[in-house]
Coordinates of C-alpha atoms and ligand atoms in Angstrom, one line a residue:
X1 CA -19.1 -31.1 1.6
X2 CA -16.3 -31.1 4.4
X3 CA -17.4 -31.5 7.9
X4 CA -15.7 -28.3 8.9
X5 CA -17.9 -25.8 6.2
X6 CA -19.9 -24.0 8.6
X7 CA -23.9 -24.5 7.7
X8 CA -24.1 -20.8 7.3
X9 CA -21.3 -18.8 5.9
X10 CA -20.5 -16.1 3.7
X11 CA -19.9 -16.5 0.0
X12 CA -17.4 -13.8 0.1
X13 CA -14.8 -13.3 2.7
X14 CA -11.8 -10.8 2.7
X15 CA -8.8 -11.4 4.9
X16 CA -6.9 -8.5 5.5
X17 CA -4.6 -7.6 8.7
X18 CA -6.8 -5.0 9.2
X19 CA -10.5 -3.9 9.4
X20 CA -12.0 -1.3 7.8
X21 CA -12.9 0.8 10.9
X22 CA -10.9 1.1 14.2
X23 CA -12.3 0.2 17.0
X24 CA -11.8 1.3 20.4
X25 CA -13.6 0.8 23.7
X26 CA -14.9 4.3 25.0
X27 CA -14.6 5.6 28.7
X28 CA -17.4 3.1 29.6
X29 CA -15.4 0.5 28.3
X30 CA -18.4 -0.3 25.4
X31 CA -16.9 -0.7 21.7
X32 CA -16.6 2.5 19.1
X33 CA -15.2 2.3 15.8
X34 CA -14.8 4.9 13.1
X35 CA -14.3 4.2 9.7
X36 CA -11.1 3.9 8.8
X37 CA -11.7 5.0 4.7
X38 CA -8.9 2.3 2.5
X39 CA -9.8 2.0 -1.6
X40 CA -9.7 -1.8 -0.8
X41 CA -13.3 -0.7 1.1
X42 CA -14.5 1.0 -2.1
X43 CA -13.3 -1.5 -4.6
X44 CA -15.1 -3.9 -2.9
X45 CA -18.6 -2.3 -2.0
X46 CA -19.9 -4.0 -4.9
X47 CA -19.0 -7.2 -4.6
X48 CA -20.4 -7.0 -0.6
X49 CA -23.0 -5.4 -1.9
X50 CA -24.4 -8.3 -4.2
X51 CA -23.4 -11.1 -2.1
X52 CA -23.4 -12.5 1.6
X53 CA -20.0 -11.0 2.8
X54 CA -17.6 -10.7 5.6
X55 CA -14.4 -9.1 6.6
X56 CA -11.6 -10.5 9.0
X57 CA -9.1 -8.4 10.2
X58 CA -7.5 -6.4 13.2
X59 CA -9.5 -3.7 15.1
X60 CA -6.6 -1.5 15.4
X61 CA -6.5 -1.5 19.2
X62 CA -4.2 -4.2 21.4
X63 CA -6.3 -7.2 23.3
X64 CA -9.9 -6.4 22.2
X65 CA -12.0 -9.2 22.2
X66 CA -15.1 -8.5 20.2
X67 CA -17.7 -9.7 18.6
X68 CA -18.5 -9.9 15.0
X69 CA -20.5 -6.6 14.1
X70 CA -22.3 -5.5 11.0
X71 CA -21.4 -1.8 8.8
X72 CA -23.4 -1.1 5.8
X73 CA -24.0 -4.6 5.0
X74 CA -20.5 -6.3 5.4
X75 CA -20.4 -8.4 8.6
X76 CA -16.9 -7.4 10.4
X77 CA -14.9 -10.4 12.5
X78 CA -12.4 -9.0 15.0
X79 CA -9.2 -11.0 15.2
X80 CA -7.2 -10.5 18.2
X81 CA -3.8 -9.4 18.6
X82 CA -2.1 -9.0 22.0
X83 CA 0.2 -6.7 23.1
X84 CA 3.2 -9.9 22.2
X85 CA 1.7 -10.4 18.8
X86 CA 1.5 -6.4 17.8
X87 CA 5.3 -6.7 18.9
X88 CA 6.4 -9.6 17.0
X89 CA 4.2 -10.4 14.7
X90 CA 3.0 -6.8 13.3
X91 CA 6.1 -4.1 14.4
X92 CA 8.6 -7.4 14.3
X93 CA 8.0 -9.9 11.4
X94 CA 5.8 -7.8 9.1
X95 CA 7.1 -4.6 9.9
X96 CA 11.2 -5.0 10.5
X97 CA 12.4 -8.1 8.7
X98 CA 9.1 -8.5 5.6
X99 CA 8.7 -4.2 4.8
X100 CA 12.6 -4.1 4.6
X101 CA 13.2 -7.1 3.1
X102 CA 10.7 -6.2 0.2
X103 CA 11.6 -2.8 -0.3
X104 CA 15.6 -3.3 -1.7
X105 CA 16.8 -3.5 2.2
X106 CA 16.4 0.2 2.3
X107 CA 16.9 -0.4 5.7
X108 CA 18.6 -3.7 7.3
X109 CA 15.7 -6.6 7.6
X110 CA 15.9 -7.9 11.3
X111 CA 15.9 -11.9 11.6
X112 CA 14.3 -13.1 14.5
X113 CA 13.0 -16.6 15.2
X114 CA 10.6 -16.3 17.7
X115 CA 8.9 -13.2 15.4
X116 CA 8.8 -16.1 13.1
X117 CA 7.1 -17.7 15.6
X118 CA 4.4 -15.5 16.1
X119 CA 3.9 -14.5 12.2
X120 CA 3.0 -18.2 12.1
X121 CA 0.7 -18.1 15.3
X122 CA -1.2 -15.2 14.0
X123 CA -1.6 -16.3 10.4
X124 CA -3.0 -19.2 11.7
X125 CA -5.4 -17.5 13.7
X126 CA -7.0 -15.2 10.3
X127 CA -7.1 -18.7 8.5
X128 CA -8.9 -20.3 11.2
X129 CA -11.4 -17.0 11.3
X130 CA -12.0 -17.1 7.5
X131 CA -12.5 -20.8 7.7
X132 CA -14.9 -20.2 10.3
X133 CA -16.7 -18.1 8.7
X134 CA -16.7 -19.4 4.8
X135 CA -19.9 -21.0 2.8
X136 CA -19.3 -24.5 1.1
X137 CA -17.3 -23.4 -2.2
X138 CA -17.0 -19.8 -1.2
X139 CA -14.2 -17.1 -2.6
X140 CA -11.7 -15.6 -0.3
X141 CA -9.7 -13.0 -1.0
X142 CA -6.3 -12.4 1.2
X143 CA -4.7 -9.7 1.4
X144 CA -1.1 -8.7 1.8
X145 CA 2.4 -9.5 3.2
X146 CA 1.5 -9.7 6.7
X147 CA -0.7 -12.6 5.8
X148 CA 1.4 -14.7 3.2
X149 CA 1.4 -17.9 4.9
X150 CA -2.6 -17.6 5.4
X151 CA -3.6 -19.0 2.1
X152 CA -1.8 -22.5 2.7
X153 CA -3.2 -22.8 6.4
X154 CA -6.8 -21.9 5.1
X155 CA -6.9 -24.7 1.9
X156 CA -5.5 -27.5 4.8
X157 CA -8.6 -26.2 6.9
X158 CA -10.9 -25.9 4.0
X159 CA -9.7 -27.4 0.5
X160 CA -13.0 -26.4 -0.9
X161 CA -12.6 -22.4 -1.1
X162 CA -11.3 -20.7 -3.8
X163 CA -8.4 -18.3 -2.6
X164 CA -7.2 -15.5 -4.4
X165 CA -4.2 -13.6 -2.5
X166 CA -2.9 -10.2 -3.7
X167 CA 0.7 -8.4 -2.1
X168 CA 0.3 -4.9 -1.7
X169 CA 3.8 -4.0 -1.7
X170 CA 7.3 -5.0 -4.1
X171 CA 8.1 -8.7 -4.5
X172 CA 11.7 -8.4 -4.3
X173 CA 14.0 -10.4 -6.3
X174 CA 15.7 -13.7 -5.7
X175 CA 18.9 -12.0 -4.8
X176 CA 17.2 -10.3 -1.8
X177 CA 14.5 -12.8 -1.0
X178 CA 16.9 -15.5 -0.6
X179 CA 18.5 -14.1 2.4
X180 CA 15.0 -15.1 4.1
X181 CA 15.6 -17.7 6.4
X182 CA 11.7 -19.1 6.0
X183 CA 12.1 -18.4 2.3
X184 CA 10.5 -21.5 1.2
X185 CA 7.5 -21.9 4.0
X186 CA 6.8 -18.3 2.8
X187 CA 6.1 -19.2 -0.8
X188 CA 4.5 -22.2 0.1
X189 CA 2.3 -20.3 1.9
X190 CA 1.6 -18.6 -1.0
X191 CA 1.3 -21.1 -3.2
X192 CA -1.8 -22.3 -1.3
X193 CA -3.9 -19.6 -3.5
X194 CA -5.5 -20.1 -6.6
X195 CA -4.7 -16.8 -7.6
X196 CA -1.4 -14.8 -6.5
X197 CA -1.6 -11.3 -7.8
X198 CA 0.9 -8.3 -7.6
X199 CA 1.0 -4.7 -8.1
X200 CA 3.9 -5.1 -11.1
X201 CA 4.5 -7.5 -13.8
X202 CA 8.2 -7.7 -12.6
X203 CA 6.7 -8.5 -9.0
X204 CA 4.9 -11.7 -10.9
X205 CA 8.3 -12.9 -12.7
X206 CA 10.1 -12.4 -9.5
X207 CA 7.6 -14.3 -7.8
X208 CA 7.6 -17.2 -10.5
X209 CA 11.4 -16.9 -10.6
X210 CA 11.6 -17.7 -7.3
X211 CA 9.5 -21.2 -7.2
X212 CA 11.3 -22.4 -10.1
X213 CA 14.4 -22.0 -7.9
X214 CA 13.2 -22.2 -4.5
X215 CA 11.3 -25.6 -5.1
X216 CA 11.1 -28.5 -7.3
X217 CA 7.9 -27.5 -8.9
X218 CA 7.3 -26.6 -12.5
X219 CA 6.6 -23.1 -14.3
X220 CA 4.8 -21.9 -17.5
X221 CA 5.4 -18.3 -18.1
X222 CA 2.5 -17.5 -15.0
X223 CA 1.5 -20.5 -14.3
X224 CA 3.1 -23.1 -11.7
X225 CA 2.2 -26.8 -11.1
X226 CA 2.0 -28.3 -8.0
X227 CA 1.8 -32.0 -7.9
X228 CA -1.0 -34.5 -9.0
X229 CA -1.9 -35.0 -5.1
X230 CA -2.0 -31.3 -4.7
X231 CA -5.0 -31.2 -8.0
X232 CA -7.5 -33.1 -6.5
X233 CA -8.3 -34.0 -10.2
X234 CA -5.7 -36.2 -11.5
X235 CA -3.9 -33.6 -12.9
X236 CA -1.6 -30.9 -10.8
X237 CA -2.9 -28.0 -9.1
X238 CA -2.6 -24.3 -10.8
X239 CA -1.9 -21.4 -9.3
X240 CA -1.5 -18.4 -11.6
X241 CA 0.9 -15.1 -10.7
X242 CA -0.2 -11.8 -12.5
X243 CA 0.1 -8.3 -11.9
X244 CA -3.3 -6.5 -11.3
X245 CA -2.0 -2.5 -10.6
X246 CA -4.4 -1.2 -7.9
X247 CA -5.6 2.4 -8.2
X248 CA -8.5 4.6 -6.1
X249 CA -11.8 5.7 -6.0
X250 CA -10.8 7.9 -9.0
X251 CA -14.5 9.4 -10.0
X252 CA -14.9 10.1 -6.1
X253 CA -11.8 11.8 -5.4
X254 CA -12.3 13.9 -8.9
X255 CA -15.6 14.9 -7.7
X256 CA -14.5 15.8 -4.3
X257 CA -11.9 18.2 -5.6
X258 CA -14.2 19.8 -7.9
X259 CA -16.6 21.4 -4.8
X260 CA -16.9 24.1 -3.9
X261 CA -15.6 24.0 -0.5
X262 CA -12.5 22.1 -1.7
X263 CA -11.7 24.3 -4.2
X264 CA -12.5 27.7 -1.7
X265 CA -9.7 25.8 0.9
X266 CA -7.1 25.2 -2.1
X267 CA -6.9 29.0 -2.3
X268 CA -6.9 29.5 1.0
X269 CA -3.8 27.3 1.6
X270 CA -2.2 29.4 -1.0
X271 CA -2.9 32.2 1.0
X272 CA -2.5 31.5 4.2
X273 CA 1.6 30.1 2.8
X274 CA 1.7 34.0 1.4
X275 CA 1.3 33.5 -2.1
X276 CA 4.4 31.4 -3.0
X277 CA 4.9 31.7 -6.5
X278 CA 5.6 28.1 -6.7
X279 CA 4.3 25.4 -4.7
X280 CA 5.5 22.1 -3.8
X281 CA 3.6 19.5 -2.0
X282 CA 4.9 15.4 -0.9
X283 CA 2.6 13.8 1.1
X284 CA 3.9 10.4 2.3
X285 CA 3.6 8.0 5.7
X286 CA 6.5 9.1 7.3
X287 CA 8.5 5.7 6.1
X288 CA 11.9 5.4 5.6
X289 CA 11.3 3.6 1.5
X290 CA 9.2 7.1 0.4
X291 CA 12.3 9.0 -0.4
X292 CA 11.4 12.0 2.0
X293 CA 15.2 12.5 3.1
X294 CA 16.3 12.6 -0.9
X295 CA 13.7 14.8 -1.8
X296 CA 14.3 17.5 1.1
X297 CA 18.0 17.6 0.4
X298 CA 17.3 18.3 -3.5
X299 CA 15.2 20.5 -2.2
X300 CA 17.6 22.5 0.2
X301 CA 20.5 22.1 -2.4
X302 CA 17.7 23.8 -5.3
X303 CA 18.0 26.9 -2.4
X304 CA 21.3 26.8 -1.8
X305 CA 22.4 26.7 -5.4
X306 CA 19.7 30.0 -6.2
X307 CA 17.9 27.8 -8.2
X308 CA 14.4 28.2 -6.6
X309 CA 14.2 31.4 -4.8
X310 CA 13.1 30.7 -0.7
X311 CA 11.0 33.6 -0.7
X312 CA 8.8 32.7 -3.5
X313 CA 8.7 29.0 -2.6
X314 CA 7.4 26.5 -0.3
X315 CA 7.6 22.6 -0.2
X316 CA 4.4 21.7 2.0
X317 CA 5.7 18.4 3.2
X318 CA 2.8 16.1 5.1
X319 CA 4.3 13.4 6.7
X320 CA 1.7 10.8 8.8
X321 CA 2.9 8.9 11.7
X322 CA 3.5 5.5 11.3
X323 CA 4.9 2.2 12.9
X324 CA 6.4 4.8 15.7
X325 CA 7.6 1.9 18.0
X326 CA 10.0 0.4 14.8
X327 CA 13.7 1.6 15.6
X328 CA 14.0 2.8 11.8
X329 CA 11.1 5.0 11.8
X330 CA 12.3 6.7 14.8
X331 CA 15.4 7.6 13.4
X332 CA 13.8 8.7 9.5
X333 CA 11.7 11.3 11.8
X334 CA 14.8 12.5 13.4
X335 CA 16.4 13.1 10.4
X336 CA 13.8 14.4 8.4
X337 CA 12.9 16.7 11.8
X338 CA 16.7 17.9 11.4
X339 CA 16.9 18.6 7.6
X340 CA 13.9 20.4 7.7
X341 CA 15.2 22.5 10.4
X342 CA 18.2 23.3 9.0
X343 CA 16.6 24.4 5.7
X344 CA 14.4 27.0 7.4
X345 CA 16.7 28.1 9.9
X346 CA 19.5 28.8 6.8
X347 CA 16.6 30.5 4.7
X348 CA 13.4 31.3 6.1
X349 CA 12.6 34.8 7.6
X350 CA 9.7 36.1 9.8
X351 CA 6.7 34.7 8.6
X352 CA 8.1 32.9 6.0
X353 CA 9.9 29.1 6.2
X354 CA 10.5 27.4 3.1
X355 CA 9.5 23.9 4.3
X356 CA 5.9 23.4 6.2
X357 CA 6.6 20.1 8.0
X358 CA 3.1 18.6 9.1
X359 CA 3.6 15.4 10.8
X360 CA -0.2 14.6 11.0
X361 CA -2.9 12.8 8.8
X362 CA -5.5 14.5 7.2
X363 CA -9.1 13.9 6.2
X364 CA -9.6 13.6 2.4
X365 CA -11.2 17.3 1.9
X366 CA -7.8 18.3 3.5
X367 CA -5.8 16.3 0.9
X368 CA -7.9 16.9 -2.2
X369 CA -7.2 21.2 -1.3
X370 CA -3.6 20.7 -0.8
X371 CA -3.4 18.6 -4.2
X372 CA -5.9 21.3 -5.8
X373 CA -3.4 24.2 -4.9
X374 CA 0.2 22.5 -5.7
X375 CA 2.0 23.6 -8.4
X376 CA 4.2 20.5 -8.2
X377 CA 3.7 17.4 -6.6
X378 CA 7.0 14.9 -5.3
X379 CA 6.7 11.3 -5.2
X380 CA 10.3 10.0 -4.8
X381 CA 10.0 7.0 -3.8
X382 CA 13.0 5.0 -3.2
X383 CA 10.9 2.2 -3.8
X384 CA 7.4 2.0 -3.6
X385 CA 4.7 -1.3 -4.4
X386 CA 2.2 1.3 -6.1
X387 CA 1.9 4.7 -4.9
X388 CA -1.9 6.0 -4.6
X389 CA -0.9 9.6 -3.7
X390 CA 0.4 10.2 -7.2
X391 CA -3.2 8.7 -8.3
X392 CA -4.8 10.5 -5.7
X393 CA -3.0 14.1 -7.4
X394 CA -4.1 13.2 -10.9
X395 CA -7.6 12.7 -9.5
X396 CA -7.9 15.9 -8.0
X397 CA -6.6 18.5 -11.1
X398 CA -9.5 18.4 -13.0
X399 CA -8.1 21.9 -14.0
X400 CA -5.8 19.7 -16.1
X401 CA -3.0 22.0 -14.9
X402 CA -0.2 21.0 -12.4
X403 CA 3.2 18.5 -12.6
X404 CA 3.7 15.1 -11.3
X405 CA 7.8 14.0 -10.2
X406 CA 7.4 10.5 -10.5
X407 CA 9.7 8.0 -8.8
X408 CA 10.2 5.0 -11.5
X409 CA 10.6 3.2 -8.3
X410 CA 7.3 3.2 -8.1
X411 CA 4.9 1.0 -9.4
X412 CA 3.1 4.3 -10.6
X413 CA 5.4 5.1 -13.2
X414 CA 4.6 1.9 -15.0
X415 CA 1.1 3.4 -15.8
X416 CA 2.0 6.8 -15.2
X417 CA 4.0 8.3 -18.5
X418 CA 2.7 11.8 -18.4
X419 CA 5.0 12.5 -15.3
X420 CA 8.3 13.6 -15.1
X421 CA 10.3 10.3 -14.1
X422 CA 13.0 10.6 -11.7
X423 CA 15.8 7.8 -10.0
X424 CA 15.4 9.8 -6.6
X425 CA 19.0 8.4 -5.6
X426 CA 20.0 11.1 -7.9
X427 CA 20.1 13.8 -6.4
X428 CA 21.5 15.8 -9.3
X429 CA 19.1 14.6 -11.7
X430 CA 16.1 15.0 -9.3
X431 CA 16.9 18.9 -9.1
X432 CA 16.5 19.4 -13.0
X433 CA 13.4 17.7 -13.1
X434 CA 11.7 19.5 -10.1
X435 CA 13.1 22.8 -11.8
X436 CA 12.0 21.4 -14.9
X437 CA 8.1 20.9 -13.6
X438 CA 8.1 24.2 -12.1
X439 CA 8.9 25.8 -14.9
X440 CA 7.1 23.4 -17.0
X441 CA 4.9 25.7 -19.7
X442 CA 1.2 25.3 -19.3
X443 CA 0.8 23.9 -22.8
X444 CA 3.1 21.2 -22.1
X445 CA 1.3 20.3 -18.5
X446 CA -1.9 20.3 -19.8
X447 CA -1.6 18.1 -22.3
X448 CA 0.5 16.3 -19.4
X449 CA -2.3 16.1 -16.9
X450 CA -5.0 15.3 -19.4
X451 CA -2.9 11.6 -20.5
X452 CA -2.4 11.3 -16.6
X453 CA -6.4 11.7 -16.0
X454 CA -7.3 9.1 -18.6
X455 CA -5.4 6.7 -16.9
X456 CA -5.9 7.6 -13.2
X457 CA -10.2 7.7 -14.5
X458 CA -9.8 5.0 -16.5
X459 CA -8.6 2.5 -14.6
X460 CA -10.1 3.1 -10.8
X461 CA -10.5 0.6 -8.1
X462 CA -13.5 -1.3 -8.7
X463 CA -12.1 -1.5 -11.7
X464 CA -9.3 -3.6 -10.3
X465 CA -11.3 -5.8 -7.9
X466 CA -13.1 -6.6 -11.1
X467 CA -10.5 -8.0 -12.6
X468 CA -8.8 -9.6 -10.4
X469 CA -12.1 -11.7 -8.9
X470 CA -12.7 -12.4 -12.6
X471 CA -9.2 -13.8 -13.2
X472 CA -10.0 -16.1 -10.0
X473 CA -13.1 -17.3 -11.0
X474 CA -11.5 -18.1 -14.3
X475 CA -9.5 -20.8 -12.4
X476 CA -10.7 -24.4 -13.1
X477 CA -13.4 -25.7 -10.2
X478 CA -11.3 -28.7 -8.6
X479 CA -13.3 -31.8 -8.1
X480 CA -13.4 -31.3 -4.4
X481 CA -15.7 -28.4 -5.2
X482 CA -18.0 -30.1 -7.5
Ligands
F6P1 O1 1.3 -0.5 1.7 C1 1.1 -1.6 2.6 C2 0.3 -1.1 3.8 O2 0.1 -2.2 4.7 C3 -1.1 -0.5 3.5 O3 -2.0 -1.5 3.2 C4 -1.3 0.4 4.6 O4 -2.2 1.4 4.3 C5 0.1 0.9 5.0 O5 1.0 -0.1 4.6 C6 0.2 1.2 6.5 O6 0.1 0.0 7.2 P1 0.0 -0.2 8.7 O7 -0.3 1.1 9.4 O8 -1.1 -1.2 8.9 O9 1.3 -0.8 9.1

């Protein structure tokens, strides 16, 4: 046993930037938090449910030194990030050179060395929480791109874990990840997992592609080698890349659209939007890779052209704030703020505007009633690591009625063939499909919806954190375990 196991750790530790609640100190300066409800906490209730578990990650709130507190079982373990860290590290690093970077360069990634600086800092600070806190032999399981170098720094600290890592968002290809001036640190950092999973199969063989060229080690269709010294065994250390598509608390969210009250509040919305004959909904973070630009213009042009009448019609667009101090997100909400106003001051009348811009989140019952009452639902994407709100939709039609407009940007539309695929960047083509689900007959949409449903409630979260911990465990015990 290392020196450095703790005598009493958890068995299972997440990693994830951050925790599951937000916390906050209150006018007496004493900690709240309030749960802050991810799938990645429902997926894996069970597994913190039948084992000794804990959860490092960021409160949500700058310079908050806390404690380690318990919820429902898990123990939480505050990491701290400054004001300079949430600057460099989370808006900087993660935010304006990784999100970027990863998502096509929608948007020009920023190159900064001393945000380099401080993604390093920080990552070293959630490996040295999760060794901290980690049994002899335990699993950890990290989580996402703001973390990538964690799983390196945590096997130095503690060769003895078992580390399974899985990226939320695109791996992009060599051609983009190249440009990356900390290329190779970054997939050494990943590396130091057992288990590298991604949201696509193409993620995986970009992500393989790249070590083969990026290093001197060896590749077996998902399988990489690192060197004898690295295996602890004789032989070379494995690491396996495979695509595990996440998905959500499907049973949950279908049972929560089915209520009453949810179903009272769909028709409601209908009515309180005066009837619309057709309704469309998008429902994004207000983030510069969901396509919301693309889709309004179709949208205006669909009016312009007499296509979609703007009496009878209303895109409900909910937009959530986010990652408000990044330069890029400041100017997608100008733009979107100015398309959208031009669209209803061009077509609406009294009482009527064609586009309902809401630039607020929502609580679920909210979500599941505006899902329940849209005719057609917009996910266009320009590029997108999975897309749960398309999930989310399916979920809630247990009517088996409705039409999904599916970015294949996304990594959705791999799983999702009952939609109508689009390529949002064009625009033409994105017009005749929205006009095509519209008008889509109800035979056709039902037997639509009811292939979308066995999916989306086939294949939910736990579902997913099965698999993938079961793919980890499958990797060989290293002698340094035994
Ligand atoms: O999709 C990646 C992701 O980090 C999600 O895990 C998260 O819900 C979303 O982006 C918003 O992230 P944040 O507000 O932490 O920047």
């Amino acid at each position: 046993m290392p020196s450095d196991a703790p005598a009493h750790g958890y068995d299972f530790v997440v990693v994830a930037n951050r925790l599951p609640v937000d916390v906050s100190l209150d006018d007496d300066g004493e900690p709240t938090w309030t749960r802050s409800p991810g799938g990645l906490v429902t997926a894996l209730a069970p597994v913190m449910a039948s084992t000794s578990g804990a959860w490092v990650g960021w409160g949500g709130s700058p310079d908050l030194e806390l404690k380690p507190f318990d919820v429902d079982g898990t123990e939480l373990i505050p990491v701290v990030l400054t004001e300079d860290d949430l600057e460099k590290f989370y808006e900087g690093f993660s935010n304006d050179t990784l999100w970027p970077l990863y998502h096509d360069v929608i948007e020009p990634p920023a190159f900064h060395r001393q945000w380099w600086d401080s993604y390093q800092k920080v990552n070293r600070r959630f490996a040295q929480a999760a060794a901290d806190q980690a049994a002899q032999g335990a699993t950890v399981w990290v989580h996402d791109y703001q973390l990538q170098l964690v799983p390196k720094m945590l096997r130095e600290l503690r060769p003895d874990l078992r580390i399974g890592y899985f990226h939320h968002i695109p791996f992009p290809p060599l051609e983009l990840f190249a440009q990356l001036p900390w290329r190779v640190q970054v997939i050494e950092g990943l590396l130091g997992a057992d288990l590298v999973g991604f949201q696509r199969a193409g993620d995986a063989a970009n992500f393989v592609r790249i070590v083969r060229r990026l290093t001197d080690l060896t590749t077996r269709g998902q399988m990489v080698t690192l060197s004898e010294a690295e295996g602890h065994t004789g032989r070379g250390r494995h690491v396996r890349a495979a695509a595990f598509p996440i998905s959500i608390d499907s049973h949950a969210f279908d049972e929560l659209a089915r209520t009453d009250a949810v179903r009272e509040r769909a028709l409601q919305i209908r009515r309180e939007l005066g009837d619309p004959e057709f309704l469309l909904l998008g429902v994004d973070r207000l983030d510069y890779t969901k396509g919301i630009r693309h889709r309004i213009k179709a949208y205006g042009e669909l009016l312009l052209d007499g296509r979609l009448s703007p009496q009878s019609t209303t895109l409900v667009q909910v937009a959530s704030p986010s990652r408000e101090n990044v330069g890029a997100y400041q100017q997608l909400r100008d733009d979107v703020e100015l398309l959208v106003g031009r669209i209803n001051g061009d077509y609406g009348q009294v009482g009527h505007a064609p586009v309902q811009y809401l630039h607020q989140s929502f609580p679920m019952e909210e979500m599941a009633a505006l899902y329940l009452a849209a005719d057609v639902m917009l996910v266009t994407a320009l590029r997108d690591g999975m897309n749960l709100v398309a999930k989310e939709y399916v979920a809630a039609r247990s009517d088996d009625r409705g039409a999904l407009v599916l970015s294949e940007f996304t990594g959705a539309a791999d799983e999702l063939t009952g939609s109508v695929l689009v390529n949002p960047h064009d625009i033409d083509g994105m017009k005749d499909a929205i006009t095509y689900a519209v008008h889509m007959d109800a035979r056709e949409s039902r037997k639509r919806m009811r292939r979308l449903r066995r999916r989306v409630l086939g294949h939910d979260v736990v579902a997913w954190s099965e698999d993938f911990l079961a793919a980890l465990n499958a990797v060989p015990v290293r002698a340094s375990r035994d």
